[in-house]
Short mmCIF file of N, CA and C in Angstrom, two decimals:
data_model
loop_
_atom_site.label_atom_id
_atom_site.label_comp_id
_atom_site.label_asym_id
_atom_site.label_seq_id
_atom_site.Cartn_x
_atom_site.Cartn_y
_atom_site.Cartn_z
N UNK A 25 -29.63 -15.45 11.14
CA UNK A 25 -28.90 -15.91 9.98
C UNK A 25 -27.57 -15.15 9.90
N UNK A 26 -26.49 -15.88 9.71
CA UNK A 26 -25.18 -15.27 9.57
C UNK A 26 -24.95 -14.83 8.14
N UNK A 27 -24.52 -13.59 7.97
CA UNK A 27 -24.24 -13.06 6.63
C UNK A 27 -22.77 -13.33 6.34
N UNK A 28 -22.46 -13.99 5.21
CA UNK A 28 -21.05 -14.22 4.87
C UNK A 28 -20.31 -12.88 4.76
N UNK A 29 -19.06 -12.86 5.20
CA UNK A 29 -18.27 -11.63 5.16
C UNK A 29 -18.12 -11.10 3.74
N UNK A 30 -17.81 -11.98 2.79
CA UNK A 30 -17.67 -11.60 1.39
C UNK A 30 -18.82 -12.22 0.61
N UNK A 31 -19.55 -11.38 -0.12
CA UNK A 31 -20.65 -11.91 -0.91
C UNK A 31 -20.84 -11.07 -2.16
N UNK A 32 -21.33 -11.72 -3.19
CA UNK A 32 -21.69 -11.03 -4.42
C UNK A 32 -23.20 -10.85 -4.39
N UNK A 33 -23.63 -9.60 -4.30
CA UNK A 33 -25.06 -9.27 -4.36
C UNK A 33 -25.27 -8.55 -5.67
N UNK A 34 -26.31 -8.96 -6.39
CA UNK A 34 -26.52 -8.38 -7.72
C UNK A 34 -27.94 -8.61 -8.19
N UNK A 35 -28.32 -7.84 -9.19
CA UNK A 35 -29.53 -8.12 -9.95
C UNK A 35 -29.09 -9.04 -11.08
N UNK A 36 -29.74 -10.21 -11.19
CA UNK A 36 -29.35 -11.13 -12.26
C UNK A 36 -30.54 -11.95 -12.71
N UNK A 37 -30.39 -12.51 -13.91
CA UNK A 37 -31.38 -13.42 -14.49
C UNK A 37 -30.67 -14.75 -14.73
N UNK A 38 -31.34 -15.66 -15.43
CA UNK A 38 -30.70 -16.94 -15.76
C UNK A 38 -29.48 -16.76 -16.65
N UNK A 39 -29.48 -15.71 -17.47
CA UNK A 39 -28.41 -15.55 -18.46
C UNK A 39 -27.51 -14.34 -18.24
N UNK A 40 -27.98 -13.34 -17.48
CA UNK A 40 -27.20 -12.11 -17.33
C UNK A 40 -27.05 -11.70 -15.87
N UNK A 41 -26.06 -10.86 -15.63
CA UNK A 41 -25.88 -10.20 -14.34
C UNK A 41 -25.65 -8.73 -14.63
N UNK A 42 -26.24 -7.87 -13.81
CA UNK A 42 -26.09 -6.42 -14.01
C UNK A 42 -24.91 -5.91 -13.20
N UNK A 43 -24.07 -5.15 -13.88
CA UNK A 43 -22.96 -4.48 -13.22
C UNK A 43 -23.10 -2.98 -13.49
N UNK A 44 -22.38 -2.20 -12.73
CA UNK A 44 -22.47 -0.75 -12.85
C UNK A 44 -21.10 -0.15 -13.06
N UNK A 45 -21.08 0.91 -13.86
CA UNK A 45 -19.87 1.70 -14.04
C UNK A 45 -20.26 3.17 -14.14
N UNK A 46 -19.36 4.04 -13.71
CA UNK A 46 -19.58 5.48 -13.78
C UNK A 46 -18.56 6.08 -14.74
N UNK A 47 -19.04 6.94 -15.64
CA UNK A 47 -18.17 7.51 -16.65
C UNK A 47 -18.48 8.97 -16.91
N UNK A 48 -17.61 9.59 -17.69
CA UNK A 48 -17.82 10.95 -18.20
C UNK A 48 -18.87 10.90 -19.30
N UNK A 49 -19.36 12.07 -19.68
CA UNK A 49 -20.35 12.15 -20.77
C UNK A 49 -19.82 11.51 -22.06
N UNK A 50 -18.59 11.81 -22.43
CA UNK A 50 -18.08 11.34 -23.72
C UNK A 50 -18.01 9.82 -23.79
N UNK A 51 -17.58 9.17 -22.71
CA UNK A 51 -17.50 7.70 -22.71
C UNK A 51 -18.90 7.10 -22.63
N UNK A 52 -19.75 7.65 -21.78
CA UNK A 52 -21.12 7.13 -21.64
C UNK A 52 -21.89 7.26 -22.96
N UNK A 53 -21.82 8.43 -23.60
CA UNK A 53 -22.54 8.63 -24.86
C UNK A 53 -22.05 7.67 -25.94
N UNK A 54 -20.74 7.46 -26.01
CA UNK A 54 -20.18 6.54 -26.99
C UNK A 54 -20.65 5.11 -26.73
N UNK A 55 -20.63 4.68 -25.47
CA UNK A 55 -21.06 3.33 -25.12
C UNK A 55 -22.53 3.11 -25.46
N UNK A 56 -23.36 4.11 -25.17
CA UNK A 56 -24.79 3.99 -25.48
C UNK A 56 -25.03 3.95 -26.98
N UNK A 57 -24.27 4.72 -27.73
CA UNK A 57 -24.41 4.74 -29.19
C UNK A 57 -24.00 3.42 -29.82
N UNK A 58 -22.91 2.82 -29.32
CA UNK A 58 -22.36 1.61 -29.93
C UNK A 58 -22.81 0.31 -29.26
N UNK A 59 -23.42 0.39 -28.09
CA UNK A 59 -23.83 -0.81 -27.38
C UNK A 59 -22.68 -1.54 -26.72
N UNK A 60 -21.53 -0.91 -26.68
CA UNK A 60 -20.34 -1.42 -26.01
C UNK A 60 -19.37 -0.26 -25.86
N UNK A 61 -18.22 -0.53 -25.31
CA UNK A 61 -17.20 0.51 -25.16
C UNK A 61 -16.24 0.43 -26.33
N UNK A 62 -15.99 1.57 -26.95
CA UNK A 62 -15.06 1.63 -28.08
C UNK A 62 -13.93 2.60 -27.75
N UNK A 63 -12.78 2.31 -28.34
CA UNK A 63 -11.59 3.12 -28.11
C UNK A 63 -11.21 3.86 -29.38
N UNK A 64 -10.98 5.17 -29.31
CA UNK A 64 -11.32 6.02 -28.18
C UNK A 64 -12.82 6.27 -28.13
N UNK A 65 -13.36 6.76 -27.09
CA UNK A 65 -12.75 7.40 -25.93
C UNK A 65 -12.40 6.43 -24.80
N UNK A 66 -12.97 5.22 -24.81
CA UNK A 66 -12.69 4.24 -23.77
C UNK A 66 -11.25 3.76 -23.94
N UNK A 67 -10.54 3.63 -22.84
CA UNK A 67 -9.13 3.21 -22.89
C UNK A 67 -9.04 1.71 -22.58
N UNK A 68 -8.80 0.91 -23.62
CA UNK A 68 -8.75 -0.54 -23.41
C UNK A 68 -7.46 -0.97 -22.73
N UNK A 69 -6.46 -0.10 -22.68
CA UNK A 69 -5.20 -0.47 -22.04
C UNK A 69 -5.18 -0.16 -20.53
N UNK A 70 -6.29 0.37 -20.02
CA UNK A 70 -6.42 0.64 -18.58
C UNK A 70 -7.33 -0.40 -17.94
N UNK A 71 -7.07 -0.70 -16.68
CA UNK A 71 -7.98 -1.59 -15.96
C UNK A 71 -9.31 -0.87 -15.78
N UNK A 72 -10.40 -1.59 -16.05
CA UNK A 72 -11.73 -1.04 -15.84
C UNK A 72 -12.42 -1.86 -14.76
N UNK A 73 -13.05 -1.17 -13.81
CA UNK A 73 -13.66 -1.84 -12.66
C UNK A 73 -15.16 -1.93 -12.84
N UNK A 74 -15.68 -3.15 -12.66
CA UNK A 74 -17.12 -3.38 -12.73
C UNK A 74 -17.62 -3.72 -11.32
N UNK A 75 -18.84 -3.25 -11.03
CA UNK A 75 -19.38 -3.39 -9.69
C UNK A 75 -20.80 -3.91 -9.75
N UNK A 76 -21.09 -5.09 -9.21
CA UNK A 76 -22.46 -5.61 -9.21
C UNK A 76 -23.36 -4.95 -8.17
N UNK A 77 -22.81 -4.30 -7.17
CA UNK A 77 -23.60 -3.69 -6.10
C UNK A 77 -23.98 -2.26 -6.47
N UNK A 78 -25.28 -2.00 -6.59
CA UNK A 78 -25.76 -0.66 -6.91
C UNK A 78 -25.34 0.34 -5.84
N UNK A 79 -25.55 0.02 -4.57
CA UNK A 79 -25.24 0.98 -3.51
C UNK A 79 -23.74 1.21 -3.36
N UNK A 80 -22.92 0.21 -3.65
CA UNK A 80 -21.48 0.46 -3.62
C UNK A 80 -21.10 1.41 -4.75
N UNK A 81 -21.73 1.24 -5.92
CA UNK A 81 -21.46 2.16 -7.03
C UNK A 81 -21.89 3.57 -6.67
N UNK A 82 -23.01 3.70 -5.95
CA UNK A 82 -23.47 5.03 -5.55
C UNK A 82 -22.48 5.67 -4.57
N UNK A 83 -21.97 4.87 -3.65
CA UNK A 83 -20.95 5.36 -2.72
C UNK A 83 -19.72 5.83 -3.49
N UNK A 84 -19.25 4.99 -4.40
CA UNK A 84 -18.01 5.28 -5.15
C UNK A 84 -18.14 6.53 -6.02
N UNK A 85 -19.31 6.72 -6.61
CA UNK A 85 -19.52 7.84 -7.54
C UNK A 85 -20.14 9.07 -6.86
N UNK A 86 -20.43 8.97 -5.58
CA UNK A 86 -21.11 10.07 -4.90
C UNK A 86 -22.48 10.34 -5.50
N UNK A 87 -23.19 9.25 -5.83
CA UNK A 87 -24.51 9.36 -6.45
C UNK A 87 -24.42 10.20 -7.73
N UNK A 88 -23.41 9.93 -8.55
CA UNK A 88 -23.18 10.59 -9.84
C UNK A 88 -22.85 12.07 -9.68
N UNK A 89 -22.39 12.46 -8.50
CA UNK A 89 -22.09 13.87 -8.26
C UNK A 89 -20.67 14.12 -7.77
N UNK A 90 -19.84 13.06 -7.76
CA UNK A 90 -18.49 13.18 -7.21
C UNK A 90 -17.60 14.04 -8.10
N UNK A 91 -17.59 13.74 -9.40
CA UNK A 91 -16.80 14.52 -10.34
C UNK A 91 -17.28 14.26 -11.76
N UNK A 92 -16.78 15.04 -12.70
CA UNK A 92 -17.25 14.96 -14.09
C UNK A 92 -16.93 13.62 -14.74
N UNK A 93 -15.93 12.91 -14.25
CA UNK A 93 -15.58 11.61 -14.82
C UNK A 93 -16.45 10.48 -14.30
N UNK A 94 -17.34 10.78 -13.35
CA UNK A 94 -18.24 9.76 -12.80
C UNK A 94 -19.67 10.27 -12.74
N UNK A 95 -20.04 11.16 -13.64
CA UNK A 95 -21.36 11.79 -13.56
C UNK A 95 -22.45 11.02 -14.27
N UNK A 96 -22.09 10.01 -15.03
CA UNK A 96 -23.08 9.18 -15.73
C UNK A 96 -22.96 7.75 -15.21
N UNK A 97 -24.06 7.21 -14.75
CA UNK A 97 -24.08 5.85 -14.22
C UNK A 97 -24.71 4.94 -15.26
N UNK A 98 -23.96 3.92 -15.65
CA UNK A 98 -24.44 2.95 -16.63
C UNK A 98 -24.74 1.63 -15.93
N UNK A 99 -25.92 1.07 -16.23
CA UNK A 99 -26.29 -0.28 -15.79
C UNK A 99 -26.04 -1.18 -16.99
N UNK A 100 -25.15 -2.13 -16.83
CA UNK A 100 -24.69 -2.95 -17.95
C UNK A 100 -25.02 -4.41 -17.65
N UNK A 101 -25.85 -5.01 -18.48
CA UNK A 101 -26.15 -6.43 -18.34
C UNK A 101 -25.14 -7.21 -19.17
N UNK A 102 -24.42 -8.10 -18.49
CA UNK A 102 -23.42 -8.92 -19.17
C UNK A 102 -23.77 -10.39 -19.00
N UNK A 103 -23.19 -11.21 -19.86
CA UNK A 103 -23.42 -12.66 -19.78
C UNK A 103 -22.86 -13.19 -18.46
N UNK A 104 -23.64 -14.05 -17.82
CA UNK A 104 -23.16 -14.66 -16.58
C UNK A 104 -21.91 -15.48 -16.83
N UNK A 105 -21.83 -16.14 -17.98
CA UNK A 105 -20.63 -16.94 -18.26
C UNK A 105 -19.39 -16.06 -18.32
N UNK A 106 -19.52 -14.84 -18.82
CA UNK A 106 -18.40 -13.90 -18.84
C UNK A 106 -18.03 -13.44 -17.44
N UNK A 107 -19.04 -13.11 -16.65
CA UNK A 107 -18.82 -12.70 -15.27
C UNK A 107 -18.09 -13.80 -14.50
N UNK A 108 -18.53 -15.03 -14.68
CA UNK A 108 -17.90 -16.14 -13.96
C UNK A 108 -16.51 -16.43 -14.49
N UNK A 109 -16.28 -16.20 -15.79
CA UNK A 109 -14.92 -16.32 -16.33
C UNK A 109 -14.01 -15.33 -15.61
N UNK A 110 -14.50 -14.11 -15.41
CA UNK A 110 -13.70 -13.10 -14.71
C UNK A 110 -13.36 -13.56 -13.29
N UNK A 111 -14.33 -14.12 -12.59
CA UNK A 111 -14.08 -14.60 -11.23
C UNK A 111 -13.05 -15.72 -11.22
N UNK A 112 -13.12 -16.61 -12.20
CA UNK A 112 -12.19 -17.75 -12.26
C UNK A 112 -10.78 -17.34 -12.70
N UNK A 113 -10.66 -16.19 -13.33
CA UNK A 113 -9.37 -15.75 -13.87
C UNK A 113 -8.84 -14.52 -13.14
N UNK A 114 -9.21 -14.42 -11.87
CA UNK A 114 -8.79 -13.27 -11.09
C UNK A 114 -7.96 -13.65 -9.88
N UNK A 115 -7.24 -12.67 -9.39
CA UNK A 115 -6.53 -12.81 -8.12
C UNK A 115 -6.88 -11.59 -7.27
N UNK A 116 -6.67 -11.71 -5.99
CA UNK A 116 -6.98 -10.60 -5.09
C UNK A 116 -6.13 -9.39 -5.44
N UNK A 117 -6.67 -8.22 -5.18
CA UNK A 117 -5.98 -6.98 -5.56
C UNK A 117 -4.88 -6.59 -4.57
N UNK A 118 -4.84 -7.24 -3.42
CA UNK A 118 -3.80 -6.91 -2.45
C UNK A 118 -2.87 -8.10 -2.23
N UNK A 119 -1.65 -7.82 -1.89
CA UNK A 119 -0.61 -8.84 -1.73
C UNK A 119 -0.85 -9.68 -0.48
N UNK A 120 -0.92 -11.01 -0.67
CA UNK A 120 -1.00 -11.88 0.50
C UNK A 120 0.29 -11.79 1.33
N UNK A 121 0.17 -11.93 2.62
CA UNK A 121 1.34 -11.83 3.50
C UNK A 121 2.40 -12.88 3.19
N UNK A 122 1.99 -14.02 2.65
CA UNK A 122 2.93 -15.11 2.39
C UNK A 122 3.88 -14.83 1.23
N UNK A 123 3.56 -13.86 0.38
CA UNK A 123 4.39 -13.58 -0.79
C UNK A 123 5.23 -12.33 -0.58
N UNK A 124 6.48 -12.39 -1.10
CA UNK A 124 7.27 -11.16 -1.10
C UNK A 124 6.89 -10.34 -2.33
N UNK A 125 7.43 -9.16 -2.47
CA UNK A 125 7.03 -8.27 -3.56
C UNK A 125 7.29 -8.86 -4.94
N UNK A 126 8.41 -9.52 -5.12
CA UNK A 126 8.73 -10.11 -6.43
C UNK A 126 7.78 -11.27 -6.74
N UNK A 127 7.52 -12.12 -5.76
CA UNK A 127 6.57 -13.22 -5.96
C UNK A 127 5.18 -12.69 -6.28
N UNK A 128 4.79 -11.61 -5.61
CA UNK A 128 3.48 -11.01 -5.85
C UNK A 128 3.39 -10.46 -7.27
N UNK A 129 4.44 -9.82 -7.73
CA UNK A 129 4.46 -9.27 -9.10
C UNK A 129 4.30 -10.40 -10.12
N UNK A 130 4.99 -11.50 -9.91
CA UNK A 130 4.89 -12.65 -10.82
C UNK A 130 3.49 -13.25 -10.75
N UNK A 131 2.97 -13.41 -9.55
CA UNK A 131 1.62 -13.98 -9.36
C UNK A 131 0.57 -13.14 -10.08
N UNK A 132 0.59 -11.82 -9.87
CA UNK A 132 -0.39 -10.92 -10.50
C UNK A 132 -0.32 -10.97 -12.02
N UNK A 133 0.89 -11.14 -12.55
CA UNK A 133 1.06 -11.11 -14.01
C UNK A 133 0.36 -12.28 -14.70
N UNK A 134 -0.02 -13.30 -13.95
CA UNK A 134 -0.68 -14.47 -14.51
C UNK A 134 -2.19 -14.29 -14.64
N UNK A 135 -2.73 -13.20 -14.09
CA UNK A 135 -4.19 -13.01 -14.04
C UNK A 135 -4.59 -11.67 -14.66
N UNK A 136 -5.57 -11.69 -15.59
CA UNK A 136 -6.04 -10.45 -16.19
C UNK A 136 -7.15 -9.76 -15.39
N UNK A 137 -7.47 -10.32 -14.22
CA UNK A 137 -8.58 -9.80 -13.42
C UNK A 137 -8.12 -9.62 -11.97
N UNK A 138 -8.57 -8.53 -11.35
CA UNK A 138 -8.33 -8.29 -9.93
C UNK A 138 -9.67 -8.35 -9.20
N UNK A 139 -9.65 -9.00 -8.06
CA UNK A 139 -10.83 -9.11 -7.20
C UNK A 139 -10.55 -8.29 -5.94
N UNK A 140 -11.48 -7.42 -5.63
CA UNK A 140 -11.33 -6.58 -4.44
C UNK A 140 -12.63 -6.62 -3.64
N UNK A 141 -12.49 -6.75 -2.34
CA UNK A 141 -13.65 -6.77 -1.44
C UNK A 141 -13.61 -5.53 -0.57
N UNK A 142 -14.65 -4.73 -0.65
CA UNK A 142 -14.76 -3.50 0.14
C UNK A 142 -16.07 -3.52 0.91
N UNK A 143 -16.14 -2.81 2.04
CA UNK A 143 -17.39 -2.81 2.80
C UNK A 143 -18.59 -2.38 1.94
N UNK A 144 -19.62 -3.21 1.96
CA UNK A 144 -20.87 -2.85 1.28
C UNK A 144 -21.41 -1.59 1.95
N UNK A 145 -22.27 -0.87 1.25
CA UNK A 145 -22.80 0.39 1.75
C UNK A 145 -24.32 0.34 1.83
N UNK A 146 -24.86 1.11 2.77
CA UNK A 146 -26.31 1.24 2.84
C UNK A 146 -26.74 2.45 2.01
N UNK A 147 -28.00 2.77 2.04
CA UNK A 147 -28.54 3.85 1.21
C UNK A 147 -27.96 5.23 1.59
N UNK A 148 -27.40 5.33 2.80
CA UNK A 148 -26.77 6.58 3.24
C UNK A 148 -25.25 6.56 3.04
N UNK A 149 -24.77 5.54 2.32
CA UNK A 149 -23.34 5.35 2.03
C UNK A 149 -22.52 4.97 3.27
N UNK A 150 -23.19 4.49 4.31
CA UNK A 150 -22.50 4.04 5.51
C UNK A 150 -22.08 2.58 5.32
N UNK A 151 -20.90 2.20 5.85
CA UNK A 151 -20.44 0.82 5.67
C UNK A 151 -21.30 -0.18 6.42
N UNK A 152 -21.48 -1.35 5.79
CA UNK A 152 -22.19 -2.46 6.42
C UNK A 152 -21.17 -3.49 6.91
N UNK A 153 -21.63 -4.53 7.56
CA UNK A 153 -20.73 -5.50 8.19
C UNK A 153 -20.18 -6.53 7.21
N UNK A 154 -20.66 -6.54 5.99
CA UNK A 154 -20.16 -7.48 5.00
C UNK A 154 -19.59 -6.72 3.81
N UNK A 155 -18.89 -7.45 2.96
CA UNK A 155 -18.14 -6.82 1.88
C UNK A 155 -18.75 -7.13 0.51
N UNK A 156 -18.64 -6.14 -0.37
CA UNK A 156 -19.11 -6.26 -1.75
C UNK A 156 -17.90 -6.41 -2.67
N UNK A 157 -18.12 -7.06 -3.79
CA UNK A 157 -17.03 -7.32 -4.72
C UNK A 157 -16.93 -6.21 -5.77
N UNK A 158 -15.70 -5.88 -6.09
CA UNK A 158 -15.36 -5.05 -7.25
C UNK A 158 -14.42 -5.88 -8.10
N UNK A 159 -14.59 -5.81 -9.40
CA UNK A 159 -13.80 -6.66 -10.29
C UNK A 159 -13.08 -5.79 -11.30
N UNK A 160 -11.76 -5.85 -11.28
CA UNK A 160 -10.94 -5.07 -12.21
C UNK A 160 -10.56 -5.91 -13.41
N UNK A 161 -10.91 -5.42 -14.59
CA UNK A 161 -10.63 -6.15 -15.84
C UNK A 161 -9.48 -5.47 -16.58
N UNK A 162 -8.52 -6.26 -17.03
CA UNK A 162 -7.41 -5.74 -17.83
C UNK A 162 -7.10 -6.74 -18.94
N UNK A 163 -6.32 -6.29 -19.89
CA UNK A 163 -5.81 -7.13 -20.97
C UNK A 163 -6.91 -7.97 -21.61
N UNK A 164 -6.73 -9.28 -21.62
CA UNK A 164 -7.69 -10.20 -22.24
C UNK A 164 -9.10 -10.02 -21.69
N UNK A 165 -9.21 -9.76 -20.39
CA UNK A 165 -10.53 -9.63 -19.76
C UNK A 165 -11.29 -8.41 -20.29
N UNK A 166 -10.60 -7.29 -20.51
CA UNK A 166 -11.26 -6.10 -21.06
C UNK A 166 -11.78 -6.40 -22.46
N UNK A 167 -10.96 -7.06 -23.27
CA UNK A 167 -11.38 -7.38 -24.64
C UNK A 167 -12.60 -8.30 -24.64
N UNK A 168 -12.61 -9.29 -23.77
CA UNK A 168 -13.78 -10.17 -23.67
C UNK A 168 -15.01 -9.37 -23.22
N UNK A 169 -14.82 -8.50 -22.25
CA UNK A 169 -15.92 -7.68 -21.74
C UNK A 169 -16.55 -6.86 -22.85
N UNK A 170 -15.75 -6.11 -23.59
CA UNK A 170 -16.33 -5.20 -24.59
C UNK A 170 -16.76 -5.90 -25.87
N UNK A 171 -16.17 -7.06 -26.17
CA UNK A 171 -16.49 -7.74 -27.44
C UNK A 171 -17.43 -8.93 -27.31
N UNK A 172 -17.53 -9.53 -26.12
CA UNK A 172 -18.30 -10.77 -25.98
C UNK A 172 -19.38 -10.74 -24.89
N UNK A 173 -19.14 -10.05 -23.80
CA UNK A 173 -20.01 -10.20 -22.64
C UNK A 173 -21.19 -9.24 -22.59
N UNK A 174 -21.05 -8.04 -23.10
CA UNK A 174 -22.08 -7.01 -22.92
C UNK A 174 -23.32 -7.34 -23.74
N UNK A 175 -24.47 -7.36 -23.08
CA UNK A 175 -25.76 -7.58 -23.73
C UNK A 175 -26.47 -6.25 -23.93
N UNK A 176 -26.62 -5.47 -22.86
CA UNK A 176 -27.27 -4.15 -22.95
C UNK A 176 -26.57 -3.15 -22.04
N UNK A 177 -26.65 -1.89 -22.44
CA UNK A 177 -26.15 -0.78 -21.63
C UNK A 177 -27.27 0.24 -21.50
N UNK A 178 -27.59 0.62 -20.27
CA UNK A 178 -28.61 1.63 -20.02
C UNK A 178 -28.05 2.73 -19.13
N UNK A 179 -28.40 3.96 -19.48
CA UNK A 179 -28.02 5.11 -18.67
C UNK A 179 -29.08 5.28 -17.58
N UNK A 180 -28.69 5.11 -16.33
CA UNK A 180 -29.64 5.22 -15.22
C UNK A 180 -29.38 6.47 -14.38
N UNK A 181 -28.64 7.41 -14.94
CA UNK A 181 -28.26 8.61 -14.18
C UNK A 181 -29.47 9.36 -13.64
N UNK A 182 -30.51 9.54 -14.43
CA UNK A 182 -31.69 10.27 -13.95
C UNK A 182 -32.34 9.56 -12.77
N UNK A 183 -32.42 8.22 -12.83
CA UNK A 183 -32.97 7.46 -11.69
C UNK A 183 -32.10 7.64 -10.45
N UNK A 184 -30.79 7.60 -10.64
CA UNK A 184 -29.85 7.78 -9.53
C UNK A 184 -30.06 9.14 -8.87
N UNK A 185 -30.17 10.18 -9.68
CA UNK A 185 -30.36 11.53 -9.14
C UNK A 185 -31.71 11.67 -8.44
N UNK A 186 -32.73 10.99 -8.96
CA UNK A 186 -34.05 11.02 -8.31
C UNK A 186 -33.98 10.34 -6.95
N UNK A 187 -33.34 9.18 -6.88
CA UNK A 187 -33.20 8.48 -5.60
C UNK A 187 -32.44 9.35 -4.60
N UNK A 188 -31.35 9.95 -5.05
CA UNK A 188 -30.55 10.82 -4.16
C UNK A 188 -31.38 12.00 -3.67
N UNK A 189 -32.18 12.58 -4.55
CA UNK A 189 -33.05 13.71 -4.16
C UNK A 189 -34.05 13.27 -3.07
N UNK A 190 -34.62 12.08 -3.24
CA UNK A 190 -35.56 11.55 -2.24
C UNK A 190 -34.86 11.35 -0.89
N UNK A 191 -33.65 10.81 -0.92
CA UNK A 191 -32.89 10.61 0.32
C UNK A 191 -32.63 11.96 0.99
N UNK A 192 -32.19 12.92 0.20
CA UNK A 192 -31.84 14.24 0.75
C UNK A 192 -33.04 14.95 1.37
N UNK A 193 -34.23 14.71 0.84
CA UNK A 193 -35.40 15.37 1.43
C UNK A 193 -36.08 14.50 2.51
N UNK A 194 -35.44 13.36 2.85
CA UNK A 194 -35.94 12.53 3.94
C UNK A 194 -36.97 11.50 3.56
N UNK A 195 -37.22 11.33 2.28
CA UNK A 195 -38.22 10.36 1.81
C UNK A 195 -37.52 9.02 1.51
N UNK A 196 -36.96 8.44 2.55
CA UNK A 196 -36.13 7.25 2.41
C UNK A 196 -36.92 6.04 1.92
N UNK A 197 -38.16 5.88 2.36
CA UNK A 197 -38.95 4.72 1.93
C UNK A 197 -39.18 4.74 0.42
N UNK A 198 -39.53 5.89 -0.13
CA UNK A 198 -39.69 5.97 -1.59
C UNK A 198 -38.37 5.77 -2.31
N UNK A 199 -37.29 6.28 -1.72
CA UNK A 199 -35.96 6.07 -2.31
C UNK A 199 -35.64 4.57 -2.33
N UNK A 200 -35.88 3.88 -1.23
CA UNK A 200 -35.61 2.44 -1.16
C UNK A 200 -36.45 1.66 -2.16
N UNK A 201 -37.67 2.12 -2.41
CA UNK A 201 -38.55 1.41 -3.35
C UNK A 201 -38.02 1.48 -4.78
N UNK A 202 -37.14 2.42 -5.06
CA UNK A 202 -36.58 2.57 -6.41
C UNK A 202 -35.28 1.79 -6.60
N UNK A 203 -34.74 1.23 -5.52
CA UNK A 203 -33.48 0.49 -5.62
C UNK A 203 -33.69 -0.82 -6.37
N UNK A 204 -32.68 -1.25 -7.13
CA UNK A 204 -32.79 -2.57 -7.77
C UNK A 204 -32.82 -3.67 -6.71
N UNK A 205 -33.53 -4.73 -7.00
CA UNK A 205 -33.60 -5.87 -6.08
C UNK A 205 -32.38 -6.75 -6.35
N UNK A 206 -31.48 -6.78 -5.38
CA UNK A 206 -30.26 -7.57 -5.51
C UNK A 206 -30.33 -8.76 -4.57
N UNK A 207 -29.90 -9.90 -5.10
CA UNK A 207 -29.86 -11.14 -4.33
C UNK A 207 -28.42 -11.65 -4.31
N UNK A 208 -28.16 -12.55 -3.38
CA UNK A 208 -26.83 -13.16 -3.35
C UNK A 208 -26.66 -13.98 -4.62
N UNK A 209 -25.57 -13.72 -5.32
CA UNK A 209 -25.28 -14.42 -6.57
C UNK A 209 -24.73 -15.80 -6.24
N UNK A 210 -25.25 -16.84 -6.90
CA UNK A 210 -24.86 -18.22 -6.55
C UNK A 210 -23.51 -18.62 -7.15
N UNK A 211 -22.46 -18.10 -6.57
CA UNK A 211 -21.11 -18.45 -7.02
C UNK A 211 -20.26 -18.64 -5.78
N UNK A 212 -19.50 -19.71 -5.75
CA UNK A 212 -18.70 -20.00 -4.58
C UNK A 212 -17.25 -20.14 -4.99
N UNK A 213 -16.39 -19.41 -4.30
CA UNK A 213 -14.97 -19.45 -4.60
C UNK A 213 -14.36 -20.71 -4.02
N UNK A 214 -13.39 -21.26 -4.76
CA UNK A 214 -12.69 -22.45 -4.27
C UNK A 214 -11.73 -22.08 -3.16
#
């Protein structure tokens, strides 16, 4: 079976899709208390990146050990309709060769979402042959995310640290058994 180069792999239900974000204690605690992100401490004027791939989030955050601003891992279930709105209202994060810099600046200004494809990672943070999606939300998209899309927020930092501990001591099978079951998300880009 051929694996598509770009794919969205995620844990999802009929109504929600789980995404991951890594934050500092102050932002994570506030989000858990309020059931969404509030400003301050969350900065609504900055692009925020959501990641449906658990292992890509672990790679990016160093299994919650990279730095103090990424020490808390949040599993956030959002409405699928919101997630798909983001996909429909996004443009790629890198400039296509066909556009000059000015055209690219104008093109980007029309979209509140950035789509980026990076190599998916395995449990050891090694790159795989296919790419995982990261979605950058700004402007209107951030407001929709924090006010309309979020259903639940859970702090999974302790689970993340347990999985990492199992990997480090060579108990990879038990570590793998704790990973979320992610399937290819049924969305096709035009």
